[in-house]
PDB file of C-alpha atoms and ligand atoms in Angstrom:
ATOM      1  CA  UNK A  46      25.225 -29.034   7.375  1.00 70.00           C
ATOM      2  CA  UNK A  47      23.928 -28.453  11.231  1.00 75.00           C
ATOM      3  CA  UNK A  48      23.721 -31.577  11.871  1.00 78.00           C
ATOM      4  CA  UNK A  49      27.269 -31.998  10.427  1.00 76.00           C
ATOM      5  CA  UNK A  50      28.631 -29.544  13.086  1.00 79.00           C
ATOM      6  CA  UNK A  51      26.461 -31.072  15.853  1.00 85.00           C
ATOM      7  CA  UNK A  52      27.555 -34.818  15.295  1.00 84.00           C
ATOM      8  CA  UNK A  53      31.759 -34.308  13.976  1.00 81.00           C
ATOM      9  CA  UNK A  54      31.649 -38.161  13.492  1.00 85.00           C
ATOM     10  CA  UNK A  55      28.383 -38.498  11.276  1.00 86.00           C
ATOM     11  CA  UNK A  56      29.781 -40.363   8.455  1.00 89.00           C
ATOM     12  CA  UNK A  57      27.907 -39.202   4.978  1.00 89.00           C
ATOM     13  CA  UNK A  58      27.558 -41.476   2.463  1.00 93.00           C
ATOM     14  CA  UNK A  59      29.095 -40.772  -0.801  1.00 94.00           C
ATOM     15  CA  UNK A  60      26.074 -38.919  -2.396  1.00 93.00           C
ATOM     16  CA  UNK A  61      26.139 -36.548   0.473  1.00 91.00           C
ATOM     17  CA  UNK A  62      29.845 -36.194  -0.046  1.00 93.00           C
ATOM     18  CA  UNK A  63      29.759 -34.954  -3.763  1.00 95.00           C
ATOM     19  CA  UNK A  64      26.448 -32.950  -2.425  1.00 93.00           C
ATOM     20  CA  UNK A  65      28.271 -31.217   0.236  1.00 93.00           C
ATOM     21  CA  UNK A  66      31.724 -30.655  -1.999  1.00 94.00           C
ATOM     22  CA  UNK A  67      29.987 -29.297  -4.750  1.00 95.00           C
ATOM     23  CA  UNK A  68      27.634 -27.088  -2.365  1.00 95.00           C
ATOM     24  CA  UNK A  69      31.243 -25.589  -1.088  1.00 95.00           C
ATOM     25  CA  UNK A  70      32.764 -25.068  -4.411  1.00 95.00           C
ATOM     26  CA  UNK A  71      29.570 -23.110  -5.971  1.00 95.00           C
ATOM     27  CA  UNK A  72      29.110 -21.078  -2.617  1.00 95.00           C
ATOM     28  CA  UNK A  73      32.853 -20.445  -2.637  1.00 95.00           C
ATOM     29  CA  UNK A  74      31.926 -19.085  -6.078  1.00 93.00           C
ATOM     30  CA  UNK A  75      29.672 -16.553  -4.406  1.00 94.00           C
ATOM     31  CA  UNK A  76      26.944 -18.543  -6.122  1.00 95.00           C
ATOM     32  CA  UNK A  77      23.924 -17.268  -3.713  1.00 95.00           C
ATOM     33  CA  UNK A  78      22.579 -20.240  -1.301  1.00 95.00           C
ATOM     34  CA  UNK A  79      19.372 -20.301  -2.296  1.00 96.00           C
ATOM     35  CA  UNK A  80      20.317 -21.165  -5.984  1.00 96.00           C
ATOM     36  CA  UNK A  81      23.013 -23.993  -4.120  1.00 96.00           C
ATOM     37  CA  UNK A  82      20.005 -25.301  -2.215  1.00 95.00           C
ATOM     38  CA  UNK A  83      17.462 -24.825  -5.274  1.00 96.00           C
ATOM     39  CA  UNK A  84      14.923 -23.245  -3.161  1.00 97.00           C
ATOM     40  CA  UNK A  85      13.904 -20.070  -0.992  1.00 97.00           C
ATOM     41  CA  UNK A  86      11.470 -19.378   1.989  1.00 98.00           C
ATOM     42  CA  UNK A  87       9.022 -16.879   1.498  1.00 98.00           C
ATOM     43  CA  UNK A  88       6.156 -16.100   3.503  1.00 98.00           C
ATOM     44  CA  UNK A  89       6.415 -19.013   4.919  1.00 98.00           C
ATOM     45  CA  UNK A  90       6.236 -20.582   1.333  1.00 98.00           C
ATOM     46  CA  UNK A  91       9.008 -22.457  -0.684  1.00 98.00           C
ATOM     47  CA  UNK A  92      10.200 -20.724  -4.059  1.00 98.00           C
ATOM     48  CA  UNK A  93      12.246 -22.967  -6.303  1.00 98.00           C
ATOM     49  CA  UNK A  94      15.625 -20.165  -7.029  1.00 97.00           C
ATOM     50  CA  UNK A  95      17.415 -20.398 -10.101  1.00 96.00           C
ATOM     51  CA  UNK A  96      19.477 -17.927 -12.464  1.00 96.00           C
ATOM     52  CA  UNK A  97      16.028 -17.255 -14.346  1.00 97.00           C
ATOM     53  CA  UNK A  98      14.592 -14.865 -11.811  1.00 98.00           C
ATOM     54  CA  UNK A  99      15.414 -12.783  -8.517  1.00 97.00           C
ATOM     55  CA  UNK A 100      16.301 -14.629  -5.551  1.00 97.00           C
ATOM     56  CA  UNK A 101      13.109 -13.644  -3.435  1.00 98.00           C
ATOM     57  CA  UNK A 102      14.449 -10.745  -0.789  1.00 97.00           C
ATOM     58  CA  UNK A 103      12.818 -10.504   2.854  1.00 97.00           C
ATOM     59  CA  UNK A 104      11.692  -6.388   2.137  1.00 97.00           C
ATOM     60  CA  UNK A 105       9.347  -7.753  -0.334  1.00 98.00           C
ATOM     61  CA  UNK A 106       7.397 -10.174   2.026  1.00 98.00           C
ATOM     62  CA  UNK A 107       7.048  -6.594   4.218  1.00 98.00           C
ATOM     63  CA  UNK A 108       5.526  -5.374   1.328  1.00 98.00           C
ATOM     64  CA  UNK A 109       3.461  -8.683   1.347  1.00 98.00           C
ATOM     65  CA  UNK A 110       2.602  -8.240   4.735  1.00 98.00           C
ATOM     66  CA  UNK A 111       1.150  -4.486   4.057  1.00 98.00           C
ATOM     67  CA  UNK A 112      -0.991  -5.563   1.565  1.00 97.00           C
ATOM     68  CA  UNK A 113      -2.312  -8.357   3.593  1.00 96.00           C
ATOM     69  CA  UNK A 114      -2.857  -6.561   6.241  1.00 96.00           C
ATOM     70  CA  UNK A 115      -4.563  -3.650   4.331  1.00 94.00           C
ATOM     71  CA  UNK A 116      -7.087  -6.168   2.494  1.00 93.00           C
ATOM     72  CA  UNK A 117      -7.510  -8.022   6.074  1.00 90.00           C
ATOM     73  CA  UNK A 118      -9.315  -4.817   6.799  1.00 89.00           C
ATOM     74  CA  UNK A 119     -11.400  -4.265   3.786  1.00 83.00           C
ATOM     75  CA  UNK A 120     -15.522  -5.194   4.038  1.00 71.00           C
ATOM     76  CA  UNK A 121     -15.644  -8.956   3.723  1.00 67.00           C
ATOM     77  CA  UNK A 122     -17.669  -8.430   0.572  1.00 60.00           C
ATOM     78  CA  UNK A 123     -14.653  -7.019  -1.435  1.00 61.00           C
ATOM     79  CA  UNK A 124     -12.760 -10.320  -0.621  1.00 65.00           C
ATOM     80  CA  UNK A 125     -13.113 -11.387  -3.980  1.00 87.00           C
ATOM     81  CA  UNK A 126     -10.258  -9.516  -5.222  1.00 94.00           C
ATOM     82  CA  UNK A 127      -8.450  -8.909  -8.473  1.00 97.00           C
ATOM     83  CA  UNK A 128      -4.609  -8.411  -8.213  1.00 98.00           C
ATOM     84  CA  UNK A 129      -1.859  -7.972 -10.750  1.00 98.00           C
ATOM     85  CA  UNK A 130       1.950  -8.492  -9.905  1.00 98.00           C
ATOM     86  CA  UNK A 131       3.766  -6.846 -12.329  1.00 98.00           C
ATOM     87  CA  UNK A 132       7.465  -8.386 -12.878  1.00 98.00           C
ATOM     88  CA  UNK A 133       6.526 -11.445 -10.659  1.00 98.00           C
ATOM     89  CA  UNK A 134       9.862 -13.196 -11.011  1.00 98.00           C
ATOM     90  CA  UNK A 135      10.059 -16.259  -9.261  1.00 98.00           C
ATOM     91  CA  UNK A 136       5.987 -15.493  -8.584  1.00 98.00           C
ATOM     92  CA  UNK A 137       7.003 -15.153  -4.919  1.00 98.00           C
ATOM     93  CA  UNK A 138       4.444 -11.765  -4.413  1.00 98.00           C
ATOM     94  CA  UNK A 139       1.897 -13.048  -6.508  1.00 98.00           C
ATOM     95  CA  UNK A 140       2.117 -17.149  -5.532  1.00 98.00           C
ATOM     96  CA  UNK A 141       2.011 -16.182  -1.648  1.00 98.00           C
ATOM     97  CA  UNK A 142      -1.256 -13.469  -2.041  1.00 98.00           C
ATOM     98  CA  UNK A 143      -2.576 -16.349  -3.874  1.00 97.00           C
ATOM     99  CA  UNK A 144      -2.261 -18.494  -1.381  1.00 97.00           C
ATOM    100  CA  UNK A 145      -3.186 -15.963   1.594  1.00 96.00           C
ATOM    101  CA  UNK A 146      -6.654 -14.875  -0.416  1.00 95.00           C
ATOM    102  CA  UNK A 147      -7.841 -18.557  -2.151  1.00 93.00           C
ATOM    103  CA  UNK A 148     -11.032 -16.484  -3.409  1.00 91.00           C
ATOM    104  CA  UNK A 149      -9.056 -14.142  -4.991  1.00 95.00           C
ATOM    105  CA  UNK A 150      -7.117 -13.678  -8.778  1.00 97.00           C
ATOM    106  CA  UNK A 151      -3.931 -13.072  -9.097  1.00 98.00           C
ATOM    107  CA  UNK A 152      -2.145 -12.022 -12.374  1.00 98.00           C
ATOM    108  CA  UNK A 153       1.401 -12.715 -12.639  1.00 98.00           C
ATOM    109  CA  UNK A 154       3.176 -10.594 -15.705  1.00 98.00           C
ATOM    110  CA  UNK A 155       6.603 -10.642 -16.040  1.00 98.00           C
ATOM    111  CA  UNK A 156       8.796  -9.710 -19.924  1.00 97.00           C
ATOM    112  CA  UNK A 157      10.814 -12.699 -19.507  1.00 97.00           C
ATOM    113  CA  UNK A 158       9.522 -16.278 -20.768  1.00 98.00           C
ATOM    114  CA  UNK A 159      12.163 -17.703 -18.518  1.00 98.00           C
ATOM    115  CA  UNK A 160      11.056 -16.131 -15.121  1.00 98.00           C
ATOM    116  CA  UNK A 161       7.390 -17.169 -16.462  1.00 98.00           C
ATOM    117  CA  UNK A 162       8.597 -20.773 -16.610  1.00 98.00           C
ATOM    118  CA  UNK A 163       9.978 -20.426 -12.773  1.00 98.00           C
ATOM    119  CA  UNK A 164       6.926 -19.002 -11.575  1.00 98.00           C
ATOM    120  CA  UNK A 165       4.700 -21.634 -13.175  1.00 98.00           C
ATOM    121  CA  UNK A 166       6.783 -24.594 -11.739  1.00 98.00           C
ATOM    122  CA  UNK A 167       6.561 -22.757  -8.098  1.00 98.00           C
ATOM    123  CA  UNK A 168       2.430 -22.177  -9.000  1.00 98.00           C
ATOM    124  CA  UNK A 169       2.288 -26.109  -9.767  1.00 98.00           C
ATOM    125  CA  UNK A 170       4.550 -26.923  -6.536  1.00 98.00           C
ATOM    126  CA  UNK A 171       2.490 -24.596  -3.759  1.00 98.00           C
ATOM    127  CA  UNK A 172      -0.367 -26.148  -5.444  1.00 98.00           C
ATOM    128  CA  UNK A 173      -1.539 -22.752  -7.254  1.00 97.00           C
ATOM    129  CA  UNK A 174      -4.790 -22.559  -8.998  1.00 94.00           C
ATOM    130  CA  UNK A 175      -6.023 -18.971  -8.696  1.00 96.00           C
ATOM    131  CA  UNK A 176      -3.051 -17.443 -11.013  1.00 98.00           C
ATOM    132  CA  UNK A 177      -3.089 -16.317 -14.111  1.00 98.00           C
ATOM    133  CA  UNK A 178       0.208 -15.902 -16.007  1.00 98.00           C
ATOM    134  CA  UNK A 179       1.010 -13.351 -18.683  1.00 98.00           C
ATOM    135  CA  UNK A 180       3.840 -12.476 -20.882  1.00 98.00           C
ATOM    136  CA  UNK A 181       4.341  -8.966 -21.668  1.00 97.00           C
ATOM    137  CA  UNK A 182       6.501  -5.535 -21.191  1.00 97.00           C
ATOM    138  CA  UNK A 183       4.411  -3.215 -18.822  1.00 97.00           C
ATOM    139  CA  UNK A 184       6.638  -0.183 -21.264  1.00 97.00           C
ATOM    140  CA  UNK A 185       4.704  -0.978 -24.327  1.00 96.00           C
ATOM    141  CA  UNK A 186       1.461   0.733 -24.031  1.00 94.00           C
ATOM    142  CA  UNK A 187      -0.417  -1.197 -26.354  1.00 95.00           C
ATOM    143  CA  UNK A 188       0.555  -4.347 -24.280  1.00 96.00           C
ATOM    144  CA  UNK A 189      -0.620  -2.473 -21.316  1.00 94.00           C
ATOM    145  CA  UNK A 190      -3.718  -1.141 -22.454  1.00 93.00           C
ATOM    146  CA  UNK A 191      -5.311  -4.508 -23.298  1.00 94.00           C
ATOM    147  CA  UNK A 192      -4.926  -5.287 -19.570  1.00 96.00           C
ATOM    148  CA  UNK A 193      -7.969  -5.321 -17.655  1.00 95.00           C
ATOM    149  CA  UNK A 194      -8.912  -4.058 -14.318  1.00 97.00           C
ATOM    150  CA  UNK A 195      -7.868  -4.381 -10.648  1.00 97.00           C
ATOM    151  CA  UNK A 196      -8.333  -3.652  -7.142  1.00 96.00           C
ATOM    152  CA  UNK A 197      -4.517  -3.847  -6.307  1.00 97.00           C
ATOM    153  CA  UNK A 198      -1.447  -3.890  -8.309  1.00 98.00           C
ATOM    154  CA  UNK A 199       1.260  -4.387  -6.938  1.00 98.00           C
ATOM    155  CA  UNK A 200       5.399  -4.153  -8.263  1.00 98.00           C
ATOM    156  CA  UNK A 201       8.907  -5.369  -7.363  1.00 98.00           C
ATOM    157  CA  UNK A 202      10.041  -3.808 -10.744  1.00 98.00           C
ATOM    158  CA  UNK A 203      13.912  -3.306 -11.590  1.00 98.00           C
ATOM    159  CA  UNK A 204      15.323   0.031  -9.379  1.00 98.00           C
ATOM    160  CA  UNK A 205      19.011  -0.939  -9.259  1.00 97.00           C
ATOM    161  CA  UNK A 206      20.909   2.182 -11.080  1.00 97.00           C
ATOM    162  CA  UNK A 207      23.846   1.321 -12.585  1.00 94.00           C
ATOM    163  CA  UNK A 208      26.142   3.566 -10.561  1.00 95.00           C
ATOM    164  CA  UNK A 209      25.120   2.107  -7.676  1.00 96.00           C
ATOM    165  CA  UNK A 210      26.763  -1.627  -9.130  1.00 93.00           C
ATOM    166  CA  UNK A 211      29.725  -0.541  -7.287  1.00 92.00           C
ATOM    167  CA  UNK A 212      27.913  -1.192  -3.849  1.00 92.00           C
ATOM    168  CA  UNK A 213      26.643  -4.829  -4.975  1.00 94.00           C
ATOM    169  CA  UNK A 214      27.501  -8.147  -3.505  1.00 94.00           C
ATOM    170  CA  UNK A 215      28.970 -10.432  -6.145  1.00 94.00           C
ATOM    171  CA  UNK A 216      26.575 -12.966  -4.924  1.00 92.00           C
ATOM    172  CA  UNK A 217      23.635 -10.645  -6.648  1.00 93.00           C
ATOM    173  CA  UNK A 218      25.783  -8.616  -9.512  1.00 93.00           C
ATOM    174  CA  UNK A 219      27.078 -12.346 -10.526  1.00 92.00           C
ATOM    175  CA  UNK A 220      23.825 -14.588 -10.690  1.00 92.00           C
ATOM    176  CA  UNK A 221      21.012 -12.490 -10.324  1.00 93.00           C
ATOM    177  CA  UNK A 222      19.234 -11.469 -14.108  1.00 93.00           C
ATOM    178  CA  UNK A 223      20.434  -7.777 -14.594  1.00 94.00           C
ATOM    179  CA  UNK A 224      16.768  -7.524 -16.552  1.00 93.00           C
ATOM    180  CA  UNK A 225      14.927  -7.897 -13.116  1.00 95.00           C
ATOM    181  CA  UNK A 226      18.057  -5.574 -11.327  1.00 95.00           C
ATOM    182  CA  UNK A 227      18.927  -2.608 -13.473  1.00 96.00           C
ATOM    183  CA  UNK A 228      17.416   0.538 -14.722  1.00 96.00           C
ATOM    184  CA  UNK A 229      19.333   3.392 -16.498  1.00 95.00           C
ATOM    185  CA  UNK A 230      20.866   6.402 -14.102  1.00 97.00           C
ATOM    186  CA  UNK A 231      19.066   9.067 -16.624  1.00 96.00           C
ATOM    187  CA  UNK A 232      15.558   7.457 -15.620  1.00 97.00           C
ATOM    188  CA  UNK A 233      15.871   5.047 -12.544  1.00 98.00           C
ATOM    189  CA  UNK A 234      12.143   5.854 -12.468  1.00 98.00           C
ATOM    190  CA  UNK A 235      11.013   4.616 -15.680  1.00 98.00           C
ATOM    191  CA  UNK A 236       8.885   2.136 -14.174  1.00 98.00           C
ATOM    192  CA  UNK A 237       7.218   3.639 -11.557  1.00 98.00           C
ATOM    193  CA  UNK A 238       6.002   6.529 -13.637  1.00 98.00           C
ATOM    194  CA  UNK A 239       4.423   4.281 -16.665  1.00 98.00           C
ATOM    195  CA  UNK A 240       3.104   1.985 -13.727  1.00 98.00           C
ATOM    196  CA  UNK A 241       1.774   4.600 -12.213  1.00 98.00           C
ATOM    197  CA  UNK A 242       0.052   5.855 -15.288  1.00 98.00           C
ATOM    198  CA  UNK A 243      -1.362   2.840 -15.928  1.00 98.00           C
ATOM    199  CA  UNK A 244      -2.783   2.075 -12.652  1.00 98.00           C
ATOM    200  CA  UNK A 245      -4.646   5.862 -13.282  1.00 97.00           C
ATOM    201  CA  UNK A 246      -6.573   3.967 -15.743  1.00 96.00           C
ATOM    202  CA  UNK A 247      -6.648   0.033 -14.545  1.00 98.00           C
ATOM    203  CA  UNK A 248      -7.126   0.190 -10.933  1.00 97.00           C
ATOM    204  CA  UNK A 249     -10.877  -0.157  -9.686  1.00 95.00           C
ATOM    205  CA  UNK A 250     -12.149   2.808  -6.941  1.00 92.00           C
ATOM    206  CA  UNK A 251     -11.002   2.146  -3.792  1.00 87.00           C
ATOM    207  CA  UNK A 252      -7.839   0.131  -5.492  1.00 94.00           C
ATOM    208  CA  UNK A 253      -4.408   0.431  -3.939  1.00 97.00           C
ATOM    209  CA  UNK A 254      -0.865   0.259  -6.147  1.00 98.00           C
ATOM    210  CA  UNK A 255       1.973  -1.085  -4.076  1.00 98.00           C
ATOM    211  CA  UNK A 256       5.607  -0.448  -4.628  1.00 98.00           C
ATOM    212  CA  UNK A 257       8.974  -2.185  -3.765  1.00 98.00           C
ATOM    213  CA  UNK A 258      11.179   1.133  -4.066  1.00 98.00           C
ATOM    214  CA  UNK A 259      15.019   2.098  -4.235  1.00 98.00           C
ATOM    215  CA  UNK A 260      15.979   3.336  -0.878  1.00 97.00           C
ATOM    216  CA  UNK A 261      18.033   6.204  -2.363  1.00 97.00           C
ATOM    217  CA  UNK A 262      14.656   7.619  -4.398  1.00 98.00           C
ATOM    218  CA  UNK A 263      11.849   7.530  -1.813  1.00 98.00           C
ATOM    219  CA  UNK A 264      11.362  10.750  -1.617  1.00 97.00           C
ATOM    220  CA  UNK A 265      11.291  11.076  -5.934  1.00 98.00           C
ATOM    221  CA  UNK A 266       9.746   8.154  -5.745  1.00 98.00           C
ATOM    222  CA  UNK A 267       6.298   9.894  -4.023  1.00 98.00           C
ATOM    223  CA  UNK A 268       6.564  13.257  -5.945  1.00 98.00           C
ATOM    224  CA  UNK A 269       6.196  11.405  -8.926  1.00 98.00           C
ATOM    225  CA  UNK A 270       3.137   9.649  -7.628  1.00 98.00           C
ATOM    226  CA  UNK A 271       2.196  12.482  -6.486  1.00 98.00           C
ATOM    227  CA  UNK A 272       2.654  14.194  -9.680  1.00 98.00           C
ATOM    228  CA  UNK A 273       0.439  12.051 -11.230  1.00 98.00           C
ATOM    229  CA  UNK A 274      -2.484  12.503  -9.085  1.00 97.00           C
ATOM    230  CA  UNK A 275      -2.127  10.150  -6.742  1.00 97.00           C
ATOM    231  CA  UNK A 276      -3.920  11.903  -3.199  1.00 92.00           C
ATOM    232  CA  UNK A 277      -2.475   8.981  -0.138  1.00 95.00           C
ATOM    233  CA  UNK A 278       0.723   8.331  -0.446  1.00 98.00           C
ATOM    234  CA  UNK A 279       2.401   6.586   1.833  1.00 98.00           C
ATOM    235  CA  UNK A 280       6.463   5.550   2.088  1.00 98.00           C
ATOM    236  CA  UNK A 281       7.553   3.110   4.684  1.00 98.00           C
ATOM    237  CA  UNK A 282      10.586   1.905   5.771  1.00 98.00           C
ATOM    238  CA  UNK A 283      11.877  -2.266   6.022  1.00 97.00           C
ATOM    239  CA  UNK A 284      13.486  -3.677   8.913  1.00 96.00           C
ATOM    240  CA  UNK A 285      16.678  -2.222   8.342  1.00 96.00           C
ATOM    241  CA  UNK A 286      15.308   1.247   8.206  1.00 98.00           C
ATOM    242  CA  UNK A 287      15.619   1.769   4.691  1.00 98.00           C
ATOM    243  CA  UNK A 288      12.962   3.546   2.591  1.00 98.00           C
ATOM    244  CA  UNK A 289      11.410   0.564   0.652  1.00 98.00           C
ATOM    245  CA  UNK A 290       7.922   0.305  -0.143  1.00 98.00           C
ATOM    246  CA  UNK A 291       4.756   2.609  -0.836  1.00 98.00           C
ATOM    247  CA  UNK A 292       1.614   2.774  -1.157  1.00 98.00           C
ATOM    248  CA  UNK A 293      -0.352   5.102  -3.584  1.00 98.00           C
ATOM    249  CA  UNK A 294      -4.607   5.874  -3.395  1.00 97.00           C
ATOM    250  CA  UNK A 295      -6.381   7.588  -5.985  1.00 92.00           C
TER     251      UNK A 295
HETATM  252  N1  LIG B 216      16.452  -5.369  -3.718  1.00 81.03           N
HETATM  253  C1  LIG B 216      17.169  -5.923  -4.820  1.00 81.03           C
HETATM  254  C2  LIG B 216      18.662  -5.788  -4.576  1.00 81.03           C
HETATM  255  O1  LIG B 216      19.072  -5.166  -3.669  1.00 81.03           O
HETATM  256  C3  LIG B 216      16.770  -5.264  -6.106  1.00 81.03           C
HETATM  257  C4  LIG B 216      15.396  -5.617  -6.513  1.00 81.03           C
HETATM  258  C5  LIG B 216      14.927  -4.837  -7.667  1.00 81.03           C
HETATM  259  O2  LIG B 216      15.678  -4.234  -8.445  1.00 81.03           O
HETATM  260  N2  LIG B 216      13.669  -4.833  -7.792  1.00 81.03           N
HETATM  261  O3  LIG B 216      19.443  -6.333  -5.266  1.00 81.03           O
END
């Protein structure tokens, strides 16, 4: 497409023709561009994007960033780490600490067999080895109970009430999965507070649980953690100043 506008007289072949046509139609469809293009950038990484998982966002490689940073500062003996992603989508949080911390194991859970199947085809194209993937509902606590323990777990789960669909782009209401989006408006919360109760129970000493948060709940968002014992609690904003991610020590 640049090099469209740079050279007016490049003549495409007929291929690149239907390509481009198509790529218009679909985008005039608010289809989003990364599911036109069949791909994503994050972390530096590319994330095959399709209709069976969230398109990655650029708040959640901050989030990425913290908990690089944060490990890039433990004792080098604790760099054999154990990390679980819980609702790992398109894998893009789990796939990219994967390939930031090669001597580490990363757990990938998500409920949907179809975001599983997108996550494994991005593990085989980044070359993936150190990723385990798991099926399950992080609600159901006899799923979650059988799951063992970690160092950090970390969550990009669905926040999205639904009276805030009025706000949305159609670009994410349209082809996004409303599984990985929505949560009811009587409990937006509902899985923060039974992640948070797990981690109680499945994070190692010293571990660390990482949240992508609604912007509009921050402040909830830490009570509750706080609530359930957590003692360091930290909220910090993204880029655009919006209340998006914490951290929570026991
Ligand atoms: N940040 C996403 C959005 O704005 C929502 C991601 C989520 O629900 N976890 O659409």
């Amino acid at each position: 497409m640049a090099q469209l506008l740079a050279e007016p007289n490049l003549q495409l072949t007929k291929k690149q023709q239907v390509w481009l046509d198509d790529a218009i139609c679909r985008l005039g469809n608010n289809e989003p561009l990364q599911h036109v293009l069949g791909y994503s950038t994050f972390y530096g990484y590319r994330f095959k994007c399709d209709g069976r998982a969230l398109v990655p966002r650029p708040e959640t490689e901050e989030l990425v960033n913290w908990i690089l940073h944060d490990i890039s500062t433990l004792n080098p003996q604790l760099s054999t780490l154990n990390i679980l992603d819980i609702g790992t989508g398109t894998g893009c949080i789990a796939l990219s600490l994967a390939k930031e911390l090669t001597n580490s194991t990363v757990t990938a859970l998500d409920i949907s067999e179809e975001a599983l199947s997108l996550a494994k085809e991005n593990a085989k194209l980044l070359e993936v080895e150190n990723v385990d993937f798991i099926k399950g509902d992080i609600l159901n606590k006899t799923f979650n109970s059988q799951l063992s323990t970690f160092n950090f777990i970390v969550s990009n789960p669905p926040y999205v009430r639904e009276c805030e669909k009025a706000e949305m782009e159609a670009n994410v209401l349209d082809y996004d999965p409303h599984t990985a989006l929505f949560v009811t408006d009587d409990d937006p919360l509902i899985f923060y507070r039974t992640i948070g109760k797990f981690a109680l129970t499945h994070l190692t000493p010293n571990g660390a649980l990482y949240f992508e948060i609604n912007q509009y709940l921050g402040q909830e968002t830490c009570d509750l953690l706080i609530g359930l014992g957590y003692k360091n609690v930290e909220l910090r904003e993204d880029i655009n100043g919006n209340a998006r991610m914490i951290k929570a020590i026991l």
